[in-house]
Coordinates of N, CA, C and O and ligand atoms in Angstrom, one line a residue:
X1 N 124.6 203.8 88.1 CA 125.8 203.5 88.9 C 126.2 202.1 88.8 O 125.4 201.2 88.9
X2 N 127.4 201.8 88.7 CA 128.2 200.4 88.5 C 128.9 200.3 89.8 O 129.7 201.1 90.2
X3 N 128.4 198.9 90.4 CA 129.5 198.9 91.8 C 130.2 198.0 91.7 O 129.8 196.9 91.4
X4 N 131.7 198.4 92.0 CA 132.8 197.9 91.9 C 133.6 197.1 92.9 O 133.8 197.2 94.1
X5 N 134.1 196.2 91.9 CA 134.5 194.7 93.0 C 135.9 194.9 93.5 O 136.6 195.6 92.7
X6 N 136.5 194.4 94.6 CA 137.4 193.6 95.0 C 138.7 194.6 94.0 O 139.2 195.6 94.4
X7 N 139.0 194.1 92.9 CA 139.8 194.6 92.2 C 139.9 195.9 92.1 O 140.9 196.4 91.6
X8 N 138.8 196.5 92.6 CA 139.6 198.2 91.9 C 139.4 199.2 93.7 O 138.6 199.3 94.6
X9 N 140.7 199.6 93.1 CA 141.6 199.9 94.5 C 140.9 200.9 94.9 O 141.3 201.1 96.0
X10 N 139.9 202.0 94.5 CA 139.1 202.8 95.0 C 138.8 202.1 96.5 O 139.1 202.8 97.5
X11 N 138.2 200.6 96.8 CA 137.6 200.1 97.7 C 138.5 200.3 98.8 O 138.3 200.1 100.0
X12 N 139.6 200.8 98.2 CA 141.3 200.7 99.8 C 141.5 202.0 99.8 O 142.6 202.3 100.1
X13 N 140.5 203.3 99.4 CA 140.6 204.3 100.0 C 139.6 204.9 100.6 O 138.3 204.8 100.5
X14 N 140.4 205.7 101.4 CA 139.5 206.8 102.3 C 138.8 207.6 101.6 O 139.4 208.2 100.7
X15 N 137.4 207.8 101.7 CA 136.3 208.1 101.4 C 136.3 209.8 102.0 O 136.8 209.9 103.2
X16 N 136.0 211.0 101.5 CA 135.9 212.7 101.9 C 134.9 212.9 102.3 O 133.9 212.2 102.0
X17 N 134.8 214.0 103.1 CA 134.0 214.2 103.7 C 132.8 215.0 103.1 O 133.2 216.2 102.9
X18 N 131.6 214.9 102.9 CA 130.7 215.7 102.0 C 130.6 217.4 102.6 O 130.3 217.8 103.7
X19 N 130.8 218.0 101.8 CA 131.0 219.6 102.2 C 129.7 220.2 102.5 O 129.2 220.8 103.5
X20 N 129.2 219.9 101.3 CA 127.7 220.6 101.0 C 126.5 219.7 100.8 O 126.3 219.6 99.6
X21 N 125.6 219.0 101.4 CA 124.6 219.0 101.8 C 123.5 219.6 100.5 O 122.6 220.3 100.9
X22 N 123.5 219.2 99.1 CA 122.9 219.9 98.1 C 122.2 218.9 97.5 O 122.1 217.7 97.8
X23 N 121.4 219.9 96.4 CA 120.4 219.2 95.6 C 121.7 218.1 94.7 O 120.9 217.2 94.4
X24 N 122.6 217.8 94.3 CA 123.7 216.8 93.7 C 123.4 215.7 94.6 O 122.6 214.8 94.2
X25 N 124.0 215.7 95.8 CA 124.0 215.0 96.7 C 122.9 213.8 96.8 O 122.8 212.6 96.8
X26 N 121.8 215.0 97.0 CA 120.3 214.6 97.1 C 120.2 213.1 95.9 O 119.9 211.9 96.0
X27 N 120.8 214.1 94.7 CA 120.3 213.0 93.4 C 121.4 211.9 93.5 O 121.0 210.8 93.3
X28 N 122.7 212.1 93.9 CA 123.8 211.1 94.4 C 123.0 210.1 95.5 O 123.3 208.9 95.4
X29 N 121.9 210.5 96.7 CA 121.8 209.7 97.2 C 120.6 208.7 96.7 O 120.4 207.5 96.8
X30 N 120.1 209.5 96.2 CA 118.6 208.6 94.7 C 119.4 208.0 94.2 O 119.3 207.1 95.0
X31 N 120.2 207.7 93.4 CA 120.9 206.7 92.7 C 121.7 205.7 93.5 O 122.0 204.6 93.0
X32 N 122.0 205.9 94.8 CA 122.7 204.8 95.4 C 121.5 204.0 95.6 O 121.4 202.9 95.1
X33 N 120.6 204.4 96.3 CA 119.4 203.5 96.7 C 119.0 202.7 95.5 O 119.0 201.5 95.6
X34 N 118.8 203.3 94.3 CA 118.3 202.6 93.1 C 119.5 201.5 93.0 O 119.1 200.3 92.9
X35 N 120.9 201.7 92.9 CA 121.9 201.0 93.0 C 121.5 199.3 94.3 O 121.6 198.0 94.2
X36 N 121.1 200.1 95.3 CA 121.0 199.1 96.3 C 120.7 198.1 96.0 O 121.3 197.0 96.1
X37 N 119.2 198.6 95.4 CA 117.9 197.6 95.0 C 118.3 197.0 94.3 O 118.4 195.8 94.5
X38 N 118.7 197.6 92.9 CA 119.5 196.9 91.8 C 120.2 195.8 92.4 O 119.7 194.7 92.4
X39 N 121.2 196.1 92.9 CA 122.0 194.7 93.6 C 121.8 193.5 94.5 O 122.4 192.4 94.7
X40 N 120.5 194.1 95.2 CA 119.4 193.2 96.2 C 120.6 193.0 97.6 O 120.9 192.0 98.2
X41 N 120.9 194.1 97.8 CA 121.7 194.2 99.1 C 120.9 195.1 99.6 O 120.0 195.8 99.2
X42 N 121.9 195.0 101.1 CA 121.3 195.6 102.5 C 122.2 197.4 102.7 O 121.8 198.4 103.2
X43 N 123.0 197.1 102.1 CA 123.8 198.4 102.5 C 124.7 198.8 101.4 O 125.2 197.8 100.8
X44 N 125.1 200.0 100.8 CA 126.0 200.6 100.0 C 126.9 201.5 100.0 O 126.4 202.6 99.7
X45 N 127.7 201.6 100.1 CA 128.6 203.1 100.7 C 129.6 203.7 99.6 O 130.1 202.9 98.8
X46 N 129.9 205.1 99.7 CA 130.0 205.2 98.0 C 131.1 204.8 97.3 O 131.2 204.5 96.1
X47 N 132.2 204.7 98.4 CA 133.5 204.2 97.3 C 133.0 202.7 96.3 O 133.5 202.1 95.4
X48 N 132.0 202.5 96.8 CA 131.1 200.6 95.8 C 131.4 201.1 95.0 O 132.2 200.6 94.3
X49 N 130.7 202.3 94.7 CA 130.2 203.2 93.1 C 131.3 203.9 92.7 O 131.1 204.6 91.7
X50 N 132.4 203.8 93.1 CA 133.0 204.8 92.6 C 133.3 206.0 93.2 O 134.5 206.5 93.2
X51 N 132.4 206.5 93.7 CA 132.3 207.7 94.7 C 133.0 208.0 96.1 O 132.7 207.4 97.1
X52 N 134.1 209.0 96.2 CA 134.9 208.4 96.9 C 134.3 209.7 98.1 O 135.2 210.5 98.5
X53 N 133.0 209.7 98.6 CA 132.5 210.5 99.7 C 131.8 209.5 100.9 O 131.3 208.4 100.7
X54 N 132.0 210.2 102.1 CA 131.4 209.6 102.9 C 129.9 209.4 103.1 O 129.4 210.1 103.9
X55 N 129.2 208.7 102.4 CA 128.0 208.6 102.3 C 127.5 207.4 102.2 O 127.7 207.0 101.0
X56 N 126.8 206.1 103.0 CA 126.4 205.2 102.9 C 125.0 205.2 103.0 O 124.4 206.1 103.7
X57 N 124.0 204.3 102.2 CA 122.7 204.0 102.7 C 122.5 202.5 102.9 O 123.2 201.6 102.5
X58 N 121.5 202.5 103.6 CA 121.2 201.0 104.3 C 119.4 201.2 103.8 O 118.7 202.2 103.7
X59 N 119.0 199.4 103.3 CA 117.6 199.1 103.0 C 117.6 197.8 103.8 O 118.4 197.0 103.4
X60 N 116.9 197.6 104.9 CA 117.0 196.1 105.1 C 115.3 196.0 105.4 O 114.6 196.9 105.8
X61 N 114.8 194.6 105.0 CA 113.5 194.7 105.1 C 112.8 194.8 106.5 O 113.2 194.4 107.6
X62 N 111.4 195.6 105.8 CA 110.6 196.3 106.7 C 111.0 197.5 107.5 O 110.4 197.8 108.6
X63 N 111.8 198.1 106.9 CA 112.5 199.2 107.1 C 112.2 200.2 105.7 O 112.0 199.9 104.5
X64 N 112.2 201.5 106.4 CA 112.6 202.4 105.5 C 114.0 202.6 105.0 O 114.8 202.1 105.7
X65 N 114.5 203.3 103.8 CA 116.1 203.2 103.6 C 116.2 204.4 104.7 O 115.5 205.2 105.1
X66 N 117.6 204.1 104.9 CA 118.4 205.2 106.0 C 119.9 205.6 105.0 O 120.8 205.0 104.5
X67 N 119.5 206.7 105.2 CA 121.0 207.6 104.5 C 122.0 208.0 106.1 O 122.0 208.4 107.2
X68 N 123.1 207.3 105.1 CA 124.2 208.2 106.4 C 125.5 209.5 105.6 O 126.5 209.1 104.9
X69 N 125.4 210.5 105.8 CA 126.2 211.5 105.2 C 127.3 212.1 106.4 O 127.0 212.9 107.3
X70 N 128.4 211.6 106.3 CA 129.3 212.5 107.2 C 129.4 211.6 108.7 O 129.9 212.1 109.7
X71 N 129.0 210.3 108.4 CA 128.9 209.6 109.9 C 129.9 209.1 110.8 O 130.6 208.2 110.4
X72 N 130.2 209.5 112.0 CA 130.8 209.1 113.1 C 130.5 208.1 114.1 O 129.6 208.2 114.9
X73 N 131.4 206.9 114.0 CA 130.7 205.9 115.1 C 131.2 206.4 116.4 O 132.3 205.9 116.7
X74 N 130.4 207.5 117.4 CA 130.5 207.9 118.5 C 130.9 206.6 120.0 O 131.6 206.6 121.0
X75 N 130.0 205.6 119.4 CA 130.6 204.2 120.6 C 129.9 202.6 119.9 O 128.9 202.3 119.1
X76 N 130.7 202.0 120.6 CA 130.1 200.3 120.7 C 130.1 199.8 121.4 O 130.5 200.4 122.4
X77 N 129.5 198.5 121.5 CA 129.6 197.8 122.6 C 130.5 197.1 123.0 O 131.4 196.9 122.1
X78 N 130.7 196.4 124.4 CA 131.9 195.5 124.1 C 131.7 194.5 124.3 O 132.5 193.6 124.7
X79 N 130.3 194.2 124.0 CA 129.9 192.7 123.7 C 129.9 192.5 121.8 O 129.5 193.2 121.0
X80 N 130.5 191.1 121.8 CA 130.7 191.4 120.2 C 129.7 189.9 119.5 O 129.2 188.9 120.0
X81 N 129.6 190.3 118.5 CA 128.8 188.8 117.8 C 129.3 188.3 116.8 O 130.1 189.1 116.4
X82 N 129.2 187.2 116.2 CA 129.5 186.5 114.9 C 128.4 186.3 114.4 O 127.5 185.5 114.9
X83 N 128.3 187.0 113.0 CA 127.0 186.5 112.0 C 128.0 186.7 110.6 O 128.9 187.5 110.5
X84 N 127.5 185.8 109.6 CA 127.6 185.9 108.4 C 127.4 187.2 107.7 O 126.4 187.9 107.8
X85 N 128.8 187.5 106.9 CA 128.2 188.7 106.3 C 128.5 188.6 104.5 O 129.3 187.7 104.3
X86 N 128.1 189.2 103.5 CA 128.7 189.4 102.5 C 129.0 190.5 102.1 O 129.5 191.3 102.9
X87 N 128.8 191.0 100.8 CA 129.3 192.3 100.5 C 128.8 192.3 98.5 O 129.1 191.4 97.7
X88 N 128.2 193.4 98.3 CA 128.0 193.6 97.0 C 129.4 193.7 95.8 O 129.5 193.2 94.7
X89 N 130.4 194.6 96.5 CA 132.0 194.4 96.1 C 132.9 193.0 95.8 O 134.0 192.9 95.3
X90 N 131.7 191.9 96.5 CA 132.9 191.0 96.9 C 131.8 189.7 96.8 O 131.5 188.9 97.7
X91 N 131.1 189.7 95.3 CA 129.8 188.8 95.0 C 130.4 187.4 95.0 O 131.3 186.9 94.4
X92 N 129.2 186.8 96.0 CA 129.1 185.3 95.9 C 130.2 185.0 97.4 O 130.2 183.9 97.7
X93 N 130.7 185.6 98.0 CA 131.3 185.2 99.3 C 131.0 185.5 100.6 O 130.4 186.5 100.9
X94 N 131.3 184.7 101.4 CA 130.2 185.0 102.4 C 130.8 184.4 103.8 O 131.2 183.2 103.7
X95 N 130.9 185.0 105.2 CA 131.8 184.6 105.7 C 131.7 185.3 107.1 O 131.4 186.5 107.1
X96 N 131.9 184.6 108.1 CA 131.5 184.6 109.9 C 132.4 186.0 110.3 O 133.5 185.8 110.8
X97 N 132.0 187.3 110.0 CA 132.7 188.0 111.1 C 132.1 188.8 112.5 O 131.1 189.4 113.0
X98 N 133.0 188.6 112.8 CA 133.0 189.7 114.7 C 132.5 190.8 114.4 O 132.7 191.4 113.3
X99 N 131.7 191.2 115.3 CA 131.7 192.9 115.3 C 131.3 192.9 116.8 O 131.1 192.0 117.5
X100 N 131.1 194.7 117.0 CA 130.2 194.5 118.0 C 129.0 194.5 118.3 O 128.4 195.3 117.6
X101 N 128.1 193.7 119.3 CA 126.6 194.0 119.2 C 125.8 195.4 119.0 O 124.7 195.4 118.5
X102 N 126.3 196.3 119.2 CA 125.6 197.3 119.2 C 126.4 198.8 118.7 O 127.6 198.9 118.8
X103 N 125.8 199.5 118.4 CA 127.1 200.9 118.1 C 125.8 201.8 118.1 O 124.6 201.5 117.8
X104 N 126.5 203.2 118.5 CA 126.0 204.5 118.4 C 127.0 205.6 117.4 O 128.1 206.1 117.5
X105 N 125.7 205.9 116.1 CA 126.7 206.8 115.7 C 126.0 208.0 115.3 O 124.7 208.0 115.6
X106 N 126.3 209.0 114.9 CA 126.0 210.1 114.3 C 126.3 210.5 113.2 O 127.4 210.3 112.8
X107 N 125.2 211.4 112.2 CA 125.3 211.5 110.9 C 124.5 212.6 110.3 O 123.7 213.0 111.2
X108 N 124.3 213.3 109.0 CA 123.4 213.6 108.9 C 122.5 212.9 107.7 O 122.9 211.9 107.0
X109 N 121.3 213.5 107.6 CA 120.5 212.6 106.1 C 120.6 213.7 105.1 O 121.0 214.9 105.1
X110 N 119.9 212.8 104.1 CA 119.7 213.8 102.7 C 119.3 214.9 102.9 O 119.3 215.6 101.9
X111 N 119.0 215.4 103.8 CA 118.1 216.9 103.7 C 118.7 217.6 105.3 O 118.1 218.2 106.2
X112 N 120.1 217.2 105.1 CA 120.9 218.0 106.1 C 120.7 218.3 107.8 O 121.1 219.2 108.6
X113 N 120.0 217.3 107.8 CA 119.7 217.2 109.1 C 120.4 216.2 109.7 O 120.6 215.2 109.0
X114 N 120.9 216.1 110.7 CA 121.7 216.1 111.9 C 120.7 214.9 112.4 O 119.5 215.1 112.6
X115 N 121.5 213.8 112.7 CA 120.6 212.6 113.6 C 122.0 211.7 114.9 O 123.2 211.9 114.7
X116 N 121.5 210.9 116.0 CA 121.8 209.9 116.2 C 121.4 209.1 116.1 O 120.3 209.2 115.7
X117 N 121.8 207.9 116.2 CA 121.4 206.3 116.1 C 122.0 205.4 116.7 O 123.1 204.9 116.4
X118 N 121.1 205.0 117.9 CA 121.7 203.3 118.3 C 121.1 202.4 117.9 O 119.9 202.3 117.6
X119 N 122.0 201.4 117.8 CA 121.4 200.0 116.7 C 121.7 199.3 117.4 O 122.6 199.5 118.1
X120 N 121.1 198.3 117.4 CA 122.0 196.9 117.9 C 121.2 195.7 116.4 O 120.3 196.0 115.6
X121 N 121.8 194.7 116.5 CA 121.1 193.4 115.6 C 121.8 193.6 114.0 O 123.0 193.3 113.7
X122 N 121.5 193.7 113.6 CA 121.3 193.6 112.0 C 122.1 195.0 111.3 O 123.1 195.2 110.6
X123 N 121.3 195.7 111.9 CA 121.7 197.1 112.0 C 122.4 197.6 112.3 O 122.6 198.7 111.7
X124 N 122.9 197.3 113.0 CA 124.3 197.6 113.8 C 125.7 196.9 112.9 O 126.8 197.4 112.8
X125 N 125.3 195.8 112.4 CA 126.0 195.5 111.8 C 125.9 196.1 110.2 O 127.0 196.4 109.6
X126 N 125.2 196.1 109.6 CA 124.9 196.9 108.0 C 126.1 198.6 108.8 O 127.3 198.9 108.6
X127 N 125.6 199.0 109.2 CA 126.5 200.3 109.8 C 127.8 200.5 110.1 O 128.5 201.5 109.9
X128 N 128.1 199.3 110.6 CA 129.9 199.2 110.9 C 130.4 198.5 109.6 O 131.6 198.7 109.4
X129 N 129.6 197.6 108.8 CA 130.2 196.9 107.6 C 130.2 198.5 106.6 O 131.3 198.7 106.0
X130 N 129.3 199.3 106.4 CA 129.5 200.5 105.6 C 130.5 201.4 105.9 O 131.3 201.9 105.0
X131 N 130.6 201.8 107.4 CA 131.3 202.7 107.6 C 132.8 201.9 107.4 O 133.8 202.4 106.9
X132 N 132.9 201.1 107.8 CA 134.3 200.4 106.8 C 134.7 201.3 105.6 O 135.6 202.1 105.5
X133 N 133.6 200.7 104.6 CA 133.7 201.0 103.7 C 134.7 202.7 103.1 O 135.4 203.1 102.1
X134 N 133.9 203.3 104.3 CA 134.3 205.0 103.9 C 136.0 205.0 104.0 O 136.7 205.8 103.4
X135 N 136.7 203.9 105.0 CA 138.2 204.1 105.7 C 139.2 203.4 104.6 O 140.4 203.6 104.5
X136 N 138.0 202.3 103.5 CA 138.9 201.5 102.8 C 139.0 200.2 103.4 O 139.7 199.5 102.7
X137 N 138.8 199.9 104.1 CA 138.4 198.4 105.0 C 137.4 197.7 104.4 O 136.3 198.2 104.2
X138 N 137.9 196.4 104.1 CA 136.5 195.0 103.5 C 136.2 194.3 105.2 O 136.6 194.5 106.3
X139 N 135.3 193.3 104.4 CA 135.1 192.6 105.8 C 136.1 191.6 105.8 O 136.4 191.2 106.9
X140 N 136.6 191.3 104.6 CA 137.5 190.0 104.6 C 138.7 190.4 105.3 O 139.6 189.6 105.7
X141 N 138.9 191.7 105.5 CA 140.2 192.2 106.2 C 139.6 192.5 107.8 O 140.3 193.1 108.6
X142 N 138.5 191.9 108.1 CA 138.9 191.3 109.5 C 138.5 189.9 110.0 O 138.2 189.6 111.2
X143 N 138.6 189.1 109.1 CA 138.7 187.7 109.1 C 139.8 187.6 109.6 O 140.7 188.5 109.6
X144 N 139.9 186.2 110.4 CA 141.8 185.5 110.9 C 142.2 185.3 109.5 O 141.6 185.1 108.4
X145 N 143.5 185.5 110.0 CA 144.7 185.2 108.6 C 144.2 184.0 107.8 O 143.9 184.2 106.6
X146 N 144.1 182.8 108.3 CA 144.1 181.2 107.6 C 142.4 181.9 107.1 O 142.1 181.8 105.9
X147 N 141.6 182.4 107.9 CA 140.2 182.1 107.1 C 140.2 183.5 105.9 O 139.6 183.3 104.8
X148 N 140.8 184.6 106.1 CA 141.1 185.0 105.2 C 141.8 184.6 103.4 O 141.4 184.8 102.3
X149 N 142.9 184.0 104.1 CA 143.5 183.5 102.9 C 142.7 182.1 102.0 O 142.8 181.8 100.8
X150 N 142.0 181.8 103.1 CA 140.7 180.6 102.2 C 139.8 181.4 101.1 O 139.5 181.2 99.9
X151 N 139.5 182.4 101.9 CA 138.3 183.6 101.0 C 139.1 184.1 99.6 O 138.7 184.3 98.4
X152 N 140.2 184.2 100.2 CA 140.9 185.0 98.9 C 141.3 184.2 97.9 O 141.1 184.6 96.8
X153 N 141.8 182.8 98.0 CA 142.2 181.9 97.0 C 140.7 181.3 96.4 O 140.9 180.3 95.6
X154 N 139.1 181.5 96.5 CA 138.5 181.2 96.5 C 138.1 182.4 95.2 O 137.4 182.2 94.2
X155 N 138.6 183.4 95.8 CA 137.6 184.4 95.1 C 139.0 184.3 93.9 O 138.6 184.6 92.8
X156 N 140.4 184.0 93.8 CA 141.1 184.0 93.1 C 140.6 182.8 91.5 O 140.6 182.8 90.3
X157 N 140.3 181.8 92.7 CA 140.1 180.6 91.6 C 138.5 180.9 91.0 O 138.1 180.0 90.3
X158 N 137.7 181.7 91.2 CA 136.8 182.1 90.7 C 136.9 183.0 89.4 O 136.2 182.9 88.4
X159 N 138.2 184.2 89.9 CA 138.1 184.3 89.0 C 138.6 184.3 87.4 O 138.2 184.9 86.4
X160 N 139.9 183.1 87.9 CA 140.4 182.3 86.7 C 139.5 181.6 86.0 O 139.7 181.2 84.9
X161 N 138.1 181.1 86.8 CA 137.2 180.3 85.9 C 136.3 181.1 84.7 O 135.6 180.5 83.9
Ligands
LIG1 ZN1 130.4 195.9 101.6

């Protein structure tokens, strides 16, 4: 699996909803994780790859990986935080966004089972930066405008070099 940057417009679409719960899938979600690793990130969701299904996994250390297939963020909090985030799509940039502290969502895993999850910390945020992902949303698109347009002329003059 090759994950794809910034430039290819796959990353600005909506992500489908997985139908079937199968042995494909299964091996679709074995390869994102290998993908993960490969890239030494926290989180992957598939439009990265190409894959234009709702399916994200998260590895963050001392954790086991977590698959999310079909996920709903049911609530958040409305206490919100600023931490640094990056993005495997969007290598070498890195940059203060909002979210909120905590979210509850629902999903199921590789082997079709049906979960909830409340997160708060780290976690919470790897989950709302993925589930982005499924709508076509970066993180740089919720940056302010001015710090936005710094990121973008940054990653521009990068990559004229
Ligand atoms: Zn990302």
């Amino acid at each position: 699996m090759e994950i794809v940057t910034l430039e290819n417009e796959l990353l600005r679409q909506k992500a489908e909803p997985v139908k079937d719960i199968n042995s494909d899938i299964q091996k679709t979600v074995e390869e994102m994780i290998e993908a993960l690793h490969e890239g030494k990130g926290v989180g992957l969701a598939g439009p990265q790859v190409g894959l234009m299904k709702r399916i994200f996994v998260i590895h963050i250390e001392g954790d086991v990986p977590r698959v999310f297939i079909n996920p709903s963020i049911i609530g958040t909090s409305q206490e919100t935080v600023k931490f640094e985030e990056g993005c495997l799509s969007i290598p070498g940039i890195w940059a203060d966004v909002v979210r909120p502290r905590a979210v509850q969502v629902q999903a199921w895993n590789e082997k079709g089972r049906r979960f909830n999850m409340e997160a708060d910390g780290i976690l919470a945020r790897i989950i709302l930066h993925e589930y982005d992902h499924l709508e076509g949303v970066l993180f740089i698109d919720r940056l302010s405008v001015p710090k936005r347009n710094r990121v973008l002329a940054k990653i521009e003059k990068r990559q004229k070099a």
